Short mmCIF file of C-alpha atoms in Angstrom, two decimals:
data_model
loop_
_atom_site.label_atom_id
_atom_site.label_comp_id
_atom_site.label_asym_id
_atom_site.label_seq_id
_atom_site.Cartn_x
_atom_site.Cartn_y
_atom_site.Cartn_z
CA MET M 1 -25.67 9.89 -39.43
CA LYS M 2 -21.90 10.86 -38.63
CA ILE M 3 -20.58 11.52 -35.17
CA VAL M 4 -16.87 12.57 -34.84
CA ILE M 5 -15.21 12.00 -31.44
CA CYS M 6 -12.42 14.64 -30.99
CA ALA M 7 -9.53 13.71 -28.20
CA VAL M 8 -6.21 11.98 -28.46
CA PRO M 9 -7.53 8.29 -29.41
CA TYR M 10 -4.08 7.36 -30.64
CA SER M 11 -1.99 8.84 -28.05
CA PRO M 12 0.72 6.11 -26.92
CA ASN M 13 -0.72 6.09 -23.63
CA LEU M 14 -3.37 3.52 -24.38
CA GLY M 15 -5.79 4.89 -21.84
CA ASP M 16 -6.88 7.41 -24.28
CA GLY M 17 -7.91 4.82 -26.84
CA VAL M 18 -9.63 2.64 -24.12
CA ILE M 19 -11.87 5.69 -23.56
CA TYR M 20 -12.36 6.16 -27.32
CA GLU M 21 -13.51 2.78 -27.98
CA ASN M 22 -15.90 2.82 -25.01
CA ILE M 23 -17.68 5.77 -26.30
CA ARG M 24 -17.88 4.72 -29.58
CA GLN M 25 -19.62 1.28 -28.10
CA LEU M 26 -21.98 3.37 -26.11
CA LEU M 27 -23.13 5.34 -29.30
CA LEU M 28 -23.54 2.42 -31.41
CA GLU M 29 -25.61 0.72 -29.02
CA ARG M 30 -27.91 3.79 -29.16
CA VAL M 31 -27.49 4.72 -32.77
CA PRO M 32 -26.70 1.52 -34.53
CA GLY M 33 -26.53 2.82 -37.88
CA ALA M 34 -24.20 5.97 -36.89
CA GLN M 35 -20.75 6.57 -38.47
CA VAL M 36 -18.58 7.18 -35.38
CA SER M 37 -15.02 8.06 -36.04
CA ALA M 38 -12.11 9.63 -34.44
CA LEU M 39 -10.16 12.97 -34.87
CA ASP M 40 -6.79 13.07 -32.90
CA ILE M 41 -6.25 16.62 -31.78
CA ALA M 42 -2.66 15.63 -31.66
CA GLY M 43 -2.54 14.99 -35.36
CA ARG M 44 -1.84 11.34 -35.17
CA ASP M 45 -4.06 9.14 -37.72
CA ASP M 46 -3.59 5.57 -36.01
CA PHE M 47 -1.05 4.01 -33.57
CA SER M 48 1.85 3.64 -35.98
CA ALA M 49 3.95 6.61 -34.62
CA THR M 50 3.61 5.84 -30.84
CA SER M 51 7.09 4.31 -30.21
CA VAL M 52 9.18 7.56 -30.24
CA SER M 53 8.40 10.15 -27.58
CA ARG M 54 9.25 13.97 -27.79
CA LYS M 55 9.03 14.43 -24.03
CA PRO M 56 12.96 14.14 -23.58
CA LEU M 57 13.40 16.94 -26.20
CA MET M 58 10.91 19.16 -24.35
CA HIS M 59 12.50 18.70 -21.13
CA LYS M 60 15.74 20.58 -22.81
CA VAL M 61 13.72 23.58 -23.77
CA PRO M 62 13.93 26.41 -21.24
CA LYS M 63 10.71 26.62 -19.21
CA LEU M 64 10.08 30.12 -19.99
CA VAL M 65 9.93 29.90 -23.62
CA LEU M 66 8.31 26.62 -23.79
CA PRO M 67 4.78 27.72 -24.00
CA ALA M 68 5.74 30.23 -26.65
CA ALA M 69 7.69 27.20 -28.65
CA VAL M 70 4.49 25.03 -28.25
CA CYS M 71 2.19 27.77 -29.71
CA VAL M 72 4.75 28.08 -32.79
CA TYR M 73 5.13 24.38 -33.09
CA PHE M 74 1.24 23.80 -33.28
CA GLY M 75 0.74 26.86 -35.43
CA LEU M 76 2.91 25.35 -38.15
CA LYS M 77 1.26 21.85 -37.71
CA TYR M 78 -2.01 23.65 -37.98
CA VAL M 79 -1.20 25.59 -41.18
CA SER M 80 0.83 22.76 -42.80
CA GLY M 81 -1.70 20.22 -42.54
CA TRP M 82 -3.94 19.86 -39.42
CA ARG M 83 -6.73 22.59 -40.66
CA ARG M 84 -7.09 21.08 -44.07
CA LYS M 85 -7.01 17.21 -42.68
CA TRP M 86 -9.43 18.23 -39.60
CA MET M 87 -11.88 20.11 -42.01
CA ALA M 88 -12.33 16.75 -44.26
CA ARG M 89 -12.83 14.86 -41.14
CA LEU M 90 -15.53 17.20 -39.43
CA ALA M 91 -17.27 18.10 -42.92
CA GLY M 92 -20.97 16.65 -42.57
CA ALA M 93 -20.65 15.80 -38.95
CA ASP M 94 -24.12 16.06 -37.41
CA LEU M 95 -22.58 15.76 -33.80
CA VAL M 96 -18.94 16.33 -32.58
CA ILE M 97 -18.01 15.13 -29.15
CA ILE M 98 -15.07 16.15 -27.40
CA GLY M 99 -14.82 13.60 -24.84
CA GLY M 100 -12.69 11.49 -22.53
CA GLY M 101 -9.67 11.86 -20.84
CA GLN M 102 -7.69 14.92 -19.23
CA LEU M 103 -8.37 17.42 -22.10
CA MET M 104 -8.67 20.44 -20.02
CA LEU M 105 -5.29 20.56 -18.76
CA ASP M 106 -2.36 23.19 -19.12
CA VAL M 107 0.97 21.67 -19.60
CA HIS M 108 2.88 24.48 -21.39
CA LEU M 109 -0.24 25.28 -23.30
CA ASN M 110 -0.37 21.96 -24.96
CA PHE M 111 -4.08 21.22 -24.76
CA PRO M 112 -5.38 24.54 -24.83
CA VAL M 113 -3.74 25.40 -28.17
CA LYS M 114 -5.04 22.22 -29.81
CA LEU M 115 -8.53 22.81 -28.38
CA PHE M 116 -8.43 26.35 -29.49
CA LEU M 117 -7.56 25.62 -32.95
CA LEU M 118 -10.12 22.88 -33.18
CA SER M 119 -12.79 25.18 -32.31
CA CYS M 120 -11.93 27.68 -34.88
CA ILE M 121 -12.27 24.82 -37.58
CA LEU M 122 -15.57 23.72 -35.95
CA LYS M 123 -16.88 27.62 -36.02
CA THR M 124 -15.82 27.89 -39.60
CA LEU M 125 -17.63 25.03 -40.56
CA GLY M 126 -20.72 26.05 -38.82
CA LYS M 127 -20.86 23.26 -36.34
CA SER M 128 -20.87 25.74 -33.26
CA GLY M 129 -24.05 24.41 -31.30
CA LYS M 130 -23.54 20.72 -32.58
CA VAL M 131 -20.81 19.98 -30.08
CA ALA M 132 -21.01 18.17 -26.85
CA VAL M 133 -18.13 17.72 -24.16
CA PHE M 134 -18.31 14.66 -22.53
CA GLY M 135 -16.47 12.80 -19.38
CA VAL M 136 -13.59 15.13 -19.47
CA GLY M 137 -10.98 15.66 -16.69
CA VAL M 138 -10.30 19.48 -15.80
CA SER M 139 -7.21 20.43 -14.41
CA PRO M 140 -7.45 22.61 -10.94
CA SER M 141 -5.00 25.22 -12.21
CA MET M 142 -4.68 26.75 -15.41
CA SER M 143 -2.32 29.56 -16.95
CA ALA M 144 -3.68 33.04 -17.66
CA ALA M 145 -3.06 32.35 -21.39
CA GLY M 146 -4.57 28.81 -20.90
CA THR M 147 -7.39 30.33 -19.26
CA TRP M 148 -7.98 32.99 -22.18
CA LEU M 149 -7.70 30.15 -24.80
CA LEU M 150 -10.06 27.91 -23.14
CA ARG M 151 -12.69 30.83 -22.65
CA ARG M 152 -12.17 31.55 -26.32
CA THR M 153 -12.57 28.04 -27.29
CA TRP M 154 -15.89 27.64 -25.04
CA ARG M 155 -17.37 30.51 -27.41
CA ASN M 156 -16.65 28.97 -30.59
CA LEU M 157 -17.96 25.65 -29.54
CA ALA M 158 -21.29 26.66 -27.88
CA PRO M 159 -21.66 23.41 -26.57
CA VAL M 160 -25.26 22.01 -26.11
CA TYR M 161 -24.20 19.28 -23.59
CA VAL M 162 -21.16 19.48 -20.93
CA SER M 163 -20.14 16.62 -18.46
CA THR M 164 -16.87 15.98 -16.54
CA ARG M 165 -15.67 12.83 -15.09
CA ASP M 166 -15.69 13.81 -11.75
CA ARG M 167 -17.19 16.68 -9.32
CA GLU M 168 -13.74 18.37 -8.89
CA SER M 169 -13.06 18.73 -12.65
CA ALA M 170 -16.85 20.08 -12.98
CA GLU M 171 -16.02 22.83 -10.40
CA ASN M 172 -12.68 23.35 -12.01
CA LEU M 173 -14.21 24.01 -15.26
CA GLN M 174 -17.03 26.32 -13.81
CA ARG M 175 -14.14 28.29 -11.97
CA ILE M 176 -11.78 28.56 -15.33
CA LEU M 177 -14.86 29.71 -17.48
CA ALA M 178 -16.17 31.82 -14.93
CA SER M 179 -19.63 31.92 -16.29
CA PRO M 180 -22.69 29.94 -15.35
CA LEU M 181 -22.47 26.61 -16.54
CA ASP M 182 -24.66 23.39 -16.01
CA VAL M 183 -22.16 20.50 -15.95
CA GLY M 184 -23.08 16.85 -15.80
CA VAL M 185 -20.97 14.52 -13.81
CA THR M 186 -20.62 11.05 -15.43
CA PRO M 187 -18.16 8.03 -14.74
CA ASP M 188 -15.08 7.61 -16.80
CA PRO M 189 -16.20 5.75 -19.95
CA GLY M 190 -13.46 3.23 -19.22
CA ILE M 191 -15.86 1.28 -16.55
CA TYR M 192 -17.81 0.09 -19.63
CA SER M 193 -14.70 -1.97 -20.74
CA GLN M 194 -16.14 -5.30 -19.86
CA ARG M 195 -18.93 -4.65 -22.41
CA THR M 196 -16.69 -3.19 -25.07
CA PHE M 197 -13.84 -5.50 -25.01
CA ALA M 198 -15.98 -8.64 -24.34
CA ALA M 199 -14.76 -10.48 -27.48
CA SER M 200 -10.95 -9.84 -26.56
CA LEU M 201 -10.65 -10.88 -23.00
CA ALA M 202 -8.71 -13.58 -21.83
CA GLN M 203 -10.08 -16.63 -20.12
CA ARG M 204 -8.90 -15.75 -16.34
CA SER M 205 -8.26 -18.81 -13.90
CA PRO M 206 -7.27 -18.43 -10.47
CA GLY M 207 -3.04 -18.11 -10.63
CA ASN M 208 -2.20 -15.24 -8.15
CA ILE M 209 -1.10 -13.12 -11.15
CA LEU M 210 -0.12 -9.64 -9.86
CA GLY M 211 0.10 -7.17 -12.65
CA ILE M 212 2.44 -4.08 -11.76
CA CYS M 213 1.89 -1.24 -14.17
CA ILE M 214 5.18 0.55 -14.43
CA SER M 215 5.38 4.21 -14.78
CA SER M 216 8.14 6.68 -15.42
CA PRO M 217 8.73 9.77 -13.47
CA LEU M 218 8.92 11.74 -17.06
CA GLU M 219 5.21 10.37 -17.45
CA LEU M 220 4.15 10.92 -13.88
CA ASN M 221 5.12 14.54 -14.00
CA GLN M 222 6.30 14.88 -10.49
CA SER M 223 8.21 17.94 -10.74
CA ASP M 224 8.04 18.79 -7.09
CA MET M 225 9.76 15.96 -6.37
CA GLU M 226 12.89 16.30 -8.43
CA THR M 227 14.95 17.47 -5.38
CA GLN M 228 14.14 14.10 -3.57
CA ASP M 229 15.45 12.14 -6.41
CA TYR M 230 12.02 10.87 -7.20
CA GLY M 231 13.11 9.03 -10.53
CA ARG M 232 15.47 6.87 -8.52
CA ARG M 233 13.32 6.14 -5.51
CA ILE M 234 9.94 5.35 -7.61
CA GLY M 235 12.36 3.20 -9.54
CA ALA M 236 13.66 1.25 -6.31
CA TYR M 237 10.03 0.76 -5.04
CA PHE M 238 8.81 -0.88 -8.28
CA ARG M 239 12.07 -3.08 -8.03
CA GLU M 240 11.48 -3.96 -4.18
CA LEU M 241 7.89 -4.70 -4.98
CA ALA M 242 8.35 -7.11 -7.66
CA ARG M 243 10.90 -8.92 -5.66
CA GLN M 244 8.65 -8.99 -2.50
CA ALA M 245 5.81 -10.19 -4.62
CA SER M 246 7.38 -12.90 -6.19
CA ALA M 247 9.10 -14.12 -2.73
CA ALA M 248 5.34 -14.24 -1.60
CA GLY M 249 4.37 -16.51 -4.24
CA TYR M 250 2.71 -14.06 -6.66
CA ARG M 251 3.59 -14.47 -10.57
CA VAL M 252 4.32 -11.01 -11.44
CA HIS M 253 3.63 -9.47 -14.62
CA LEU M 254 5.13 -6.08 -15.59
CA PHE M 255 3.06 -3.93 -18.00
CA THR M 256 2.61 -0.68 -19.06
CA ASN M 257 -0.21 1.43 -20.57
CA GLY M 258 1.92 1.81 -23.52
CA ALA M 259 4.11 5.09 -23.18
CA PRO M 260 7.53 4.84 -24.51
CA GLU M 261 9.17 6.18 -21.51
CA ASP M 262 6.86 3.84 -19.26
CA GLU M 263 8.26 0.92 -21.47
CA ALA M 264 11.97 2.25 -21.25
CA LEU M 265 11.81 1.72 -17.53
CA LYS M 266 9.84 -1.53 -17.41
CA ASN M 267 12.47 -3.16 -19.43
CA LYS M 268 15.29 -1.63 -17.20
CA LEU M 269 13.38 -2.99 -14.09
CA ALA M 270 12.94 -6.41 -15.77
CA ALA M 271 16.76 -6.55 -16.73
CA ASP M 272 17.66 -5.74 -12.98
CA LEU M 273 15.43 -8.73 -11.71
CA ALA M 274 16.51 -12.08 -11.22
CA PRO M 275 15.19 -14.63 -14.17
CA GLY M 276 11.83 -15.95 -13.27
CA GLN M 277 10.87 -13.29 -11.03
CA VAL M 278 8.78 -11.28 -13.44
CA LEU M 279 7.31 -11.73 -16.63
CA ASN M 280 7.94 -8.61 -18.80
CA LEU M 281 4.90 -8.35 -21.12
CA PRO M 282 5.36 -6.65 -24.45
CA ARG M 283 4.15 -3.28 -25.22
CA PRO M 284 0.43 -3.26 -26.04
CA ALA M 285 0.04 -1.91 -29.34
CA LEU M 286 -3.59 -1.33 -29.37
CA PRO M 287 -6.17 -0.71 -26.37
CA SER M 288 -7.71 -4.11 -26.92
CA GLN M 289 -4.29 -5.44 -26.01
CA LEU M 290 -3.75 -3.39 -22.83
CA VAL M 291 -7.41 -4.81 -21.94
CA VAL M 292 -6.13 -8.20 -22.58
CA ASN M 293 -3.01 -7.75 -20.50
CA ILE M 294 -5.06 -6.52 -17.50
CA SER M 295 -7.76 -9.29 -17.78
CA ARG M 296 -5.20 -11.85 -17.50
CA CYS M 297 -4.22 -10.70 -13.97
CA ASP M 298 -5.69 -11.51 -10.66
CA SER M 299 -4.68 -8.23 -8.96
CA ILE M 300 -2.75 -5.05 -9.99
CA ILE M 301 -0.93 -2.16 -8.73
CA ALA M 302 -0.83 1.00 -10.89
CA HIS M 303 -0.31 4.77 -10.84
CA ARG M 304 -1.99 4.93 -14.23
CA LEU M 305 -5.79 5.89 -14.05
CA HIS M 306 -7.05 3.60 -16.67
CA ALA M 307 -5.17 0.49 -15.66
CA ASN M 308 -7.00 0.92 -12.46
CA ILE M 309 -10.38 1.69 -14.38
CA VAL M 310 -10.06 -1.27 -16.59
CA ALA M 311 -9.16 -3.50 -13.73
CA TYR M 312 -12.39 -2.23 -12.23
CA ALA M 313 -14.34 -2.70 -14.96
CA LEU M 314 -13.18 -6.49 -14.83
CA ASP M 315 -13.76 -6.73 -11.37
CA ILE M 316 -10.09 -7.16 -10.57
CA PRO M 317 -9.02 -5.62 -7.51
CA SER M 318 -6.43 -2.98 -7.93
CA ILE M 319 -4.28 -0.78 -5.65
CA GLY M 320 -3.86 2.82 -6.91
CA LEU M 321 -0.61 4.85 -6.45
CA SER M 322 -0.43 8.56 -5.81
CA TRP M 323 0.57 11.27 -8.52
CA ASP M 324 -2.38 12.99 -9.85
CA SER M 325 -5.74 14.09 -8.26
CA LYS M 326 -7.49 12.14 -10.99
CA VAL M 327 -6.84 8.72 -9.34
CA LYS M 328 -7.60 9.66 -6.12
CA SER M 329 -10.90 10.94 -7.47
CA PHE M 330 -11.61 7.78 -9.22
CA PHE M 331 -11.13 5.57 -6.10
CA SER M 332 -13.45 7.94 -3.96
CA LEU M 333 -16.19 7.82 -6.66
CA THR M 334 -16.23 4.01 -6.63
CA GLY M 335 -15.91 3.86 -2.73
CA ARG M 336 -12.56 2.32 -2.68
CA ASP M 337 -10.52 5.04 -0.63
CA ASP M 338 -8.80 2.39 1.48
CA PHE M 339 -7.19 1.02 -1.59
CA PHE M 340 -5.56 4.43 -2.62
CA ILE M 341 -1.77 4.91 -1.46
CA ARG M 342 -1.51 8.47 -0.74
CA GLU M 343 2.34 8.42 -0.07
CA SER M 344 4.70 9.45 -3.20
CA ILE M 345 7.22 6.91 -2.68
CA PRO M 346 5.08 3.76 -1.01
CA ASP M 347 6.42 1.04 1.01
CA ALA M 348 6.46 -2.34 -0.89
CA ALA M 349 5.78 -4.40 2.08
CA GLY M 350 2.85 -1.98 3.20
CA THR M 351 1.53 -2.34 -0.53
CA LEU M 352 1.45 -5.96 -0.67
CA LYS M 353 -0.30 -5.97 2.87
CA LEU M 354 -3.02 -3.57 1.39
CA LEU M 355 -3.41 -5.84 -1.67
CA ARG M 356 -3.99 -8.84 0.47
CA GLN M 357 -6.99 -6.76 1.93
CA ALA M 358 -8.30 -5.75 -1.45
CA LEU M 359 -8.22 -9.52 -2.68
CA GLN M 360 -10.50 -10.45 0.50
CA THR M 361 -13.06 -7.73 -0.13
CA GLY M 362 -15.82 -8.85 -1.99
CA ALA M 363 -17.26 -7.35 -5.44
CA ASN M 364 -17.95 -3.75 -5.31
CA LYS M 365 -21.51 -2.91 -5.42
CA GLU M 366 -21.09 0.52 -6.95
CA LYS M 367 -20.08 -0.66 -10.51
CA ASP M 368 -23.65 -1.59 -11.49
CA ARG M 369 -24.85 1.97 -10.66
CA LEU M 370 -21.76 3.65 -12.18
CA THR M 371 -22.36 1.81 -15.35
CA GLN M 372 -26.33 2.54 -15.57
CA GLN M 373 -25.29 6.38 -14.68
CA LEU M 374 -22.64 6.35 -17.68
CA ALA M 375 -25.43 4.88 -20.09
CA VAL M 376 -27.91 7.43 -18.87
CA GLU M 377 -25.32 10.40 -19.56
CA ILE M 378 -24.72 9.16 -23.06
CA SER M 379 -28.36 8.86 -23.77
CA ALA M 380 -28.79 12.31 -22.64
CA LEU M 381 -26.21 13.66 -24.58
CA LEU M 382 -27.70 12.12 -27.57
CA ASN M 383 -30.96 13.27 -26.95
CA VAL M 384 -30.05 17.18 -26.29
CA SER M 385 -28.07 17.05 -29.50
CA GLY M 386 -31.24 15.62 -31.40
CA MET M 387 -29.83 12.16 -32.05
CA LEU M 388 -32.63 10.35 -30.23
CA PRO M 389 -36.25 11.10 -30.42
CA THR M 390 -37.18 10.89 -26.96
CA LEU M 391 -35.68 11.29 -23.47
CA LEU M 392 -35.52 8.39 -21.45
CA SER M 393 -37.75 9.09 -18.13
CA LEU M 394 -34.62 7.25 -16.30
CA GLU M 395 -32.20 10.10 -17.25
CA SER M 396 -33.99 12.66 -14.97
CA ALA M 397 -33.51 10.58 -12.09
CA ALA M 398 -30.26 9.33 -12.28
CA SER M 399 -28.44 11.82 -13.88
CA THR M 400 -26.01 14.08 -11.63
CA THR M 401 -25.50 17.86 -12.15
CA VAL M 402 -23.51 20.54 -10.49
CA THR M 403 -24.96 23.81 -10.80
#
């Protein structure tokens, strides 16, 4: 049995790799003999080319012509190699899962074009109707061109199963497609990380280690903050946060989810701080290394969604920082709204005060329920797709559906 998971598992933002590894683990626990492989819709084959970013180059292209440039660029990539490579990867697949991450996102048509090209190949190979969409994030807004592409993509895919990672994404998808659609809501697969990465986890002994996940303004995409000098101010926040945390007795670890822009800012901040104030962790090269970095911490503070999700999975208190609705949605889903900071530029002292409250809060009782729900949804996906012989009675009781 061959299952292909299509997403961006080799993204330099290793949160996407964490998602892939968790979905793969969930599948193999239920279909042990399956051949589960990845297809990266950005054309990557592994993690070897993740140290160089194209974002600075993209920011130099005039915004009015950037969507057209994106279409031309990916069209050429498709004709010159993606089509042949993807057809070979997908040939013989019994099930194709488009799964995990913020895949239904329109930034200059980036993902709409990639998903449309993928759907054309699936239709050509006769895989329409052998596709499941699992646990994706969906942006609240999409351009007219992006909407047209996604609707065409959906017709080509004819998915037998659809779920999103939060209720807002389910509502966004229904609105964008403008057609009757049953959408399941399943927790982000990252919450399964304790099971998936069990062999890699560091042995943690209480040491008051605070992990600060550094995120670049380029990655946070805070275009509405440009006039307020967001980049300088968020850098100053991280710097002051590290100083105050160190003075308060925390052993501060600076880390990133792997994106090159984040690494550049992290290294700059570490150089600005006094020797001994922080430990500047090397860039994680693999999803398992990111999980290990987080597992060594007693608490973390992060913008990045999957830094927070992995911490949650490992029972590590975290403080979420505002930049995208998906982070707020996760804290709401897990009943931890009080530990999400809504200000774009938080106050360092206030952040540490909130962190102390988080450390005093007991274990979250929602994790077991959400983990069970995730397991139920992956079983439902396999049953609907014909991969499992019978539907567990638990699924009808525990699955959440938006109609």
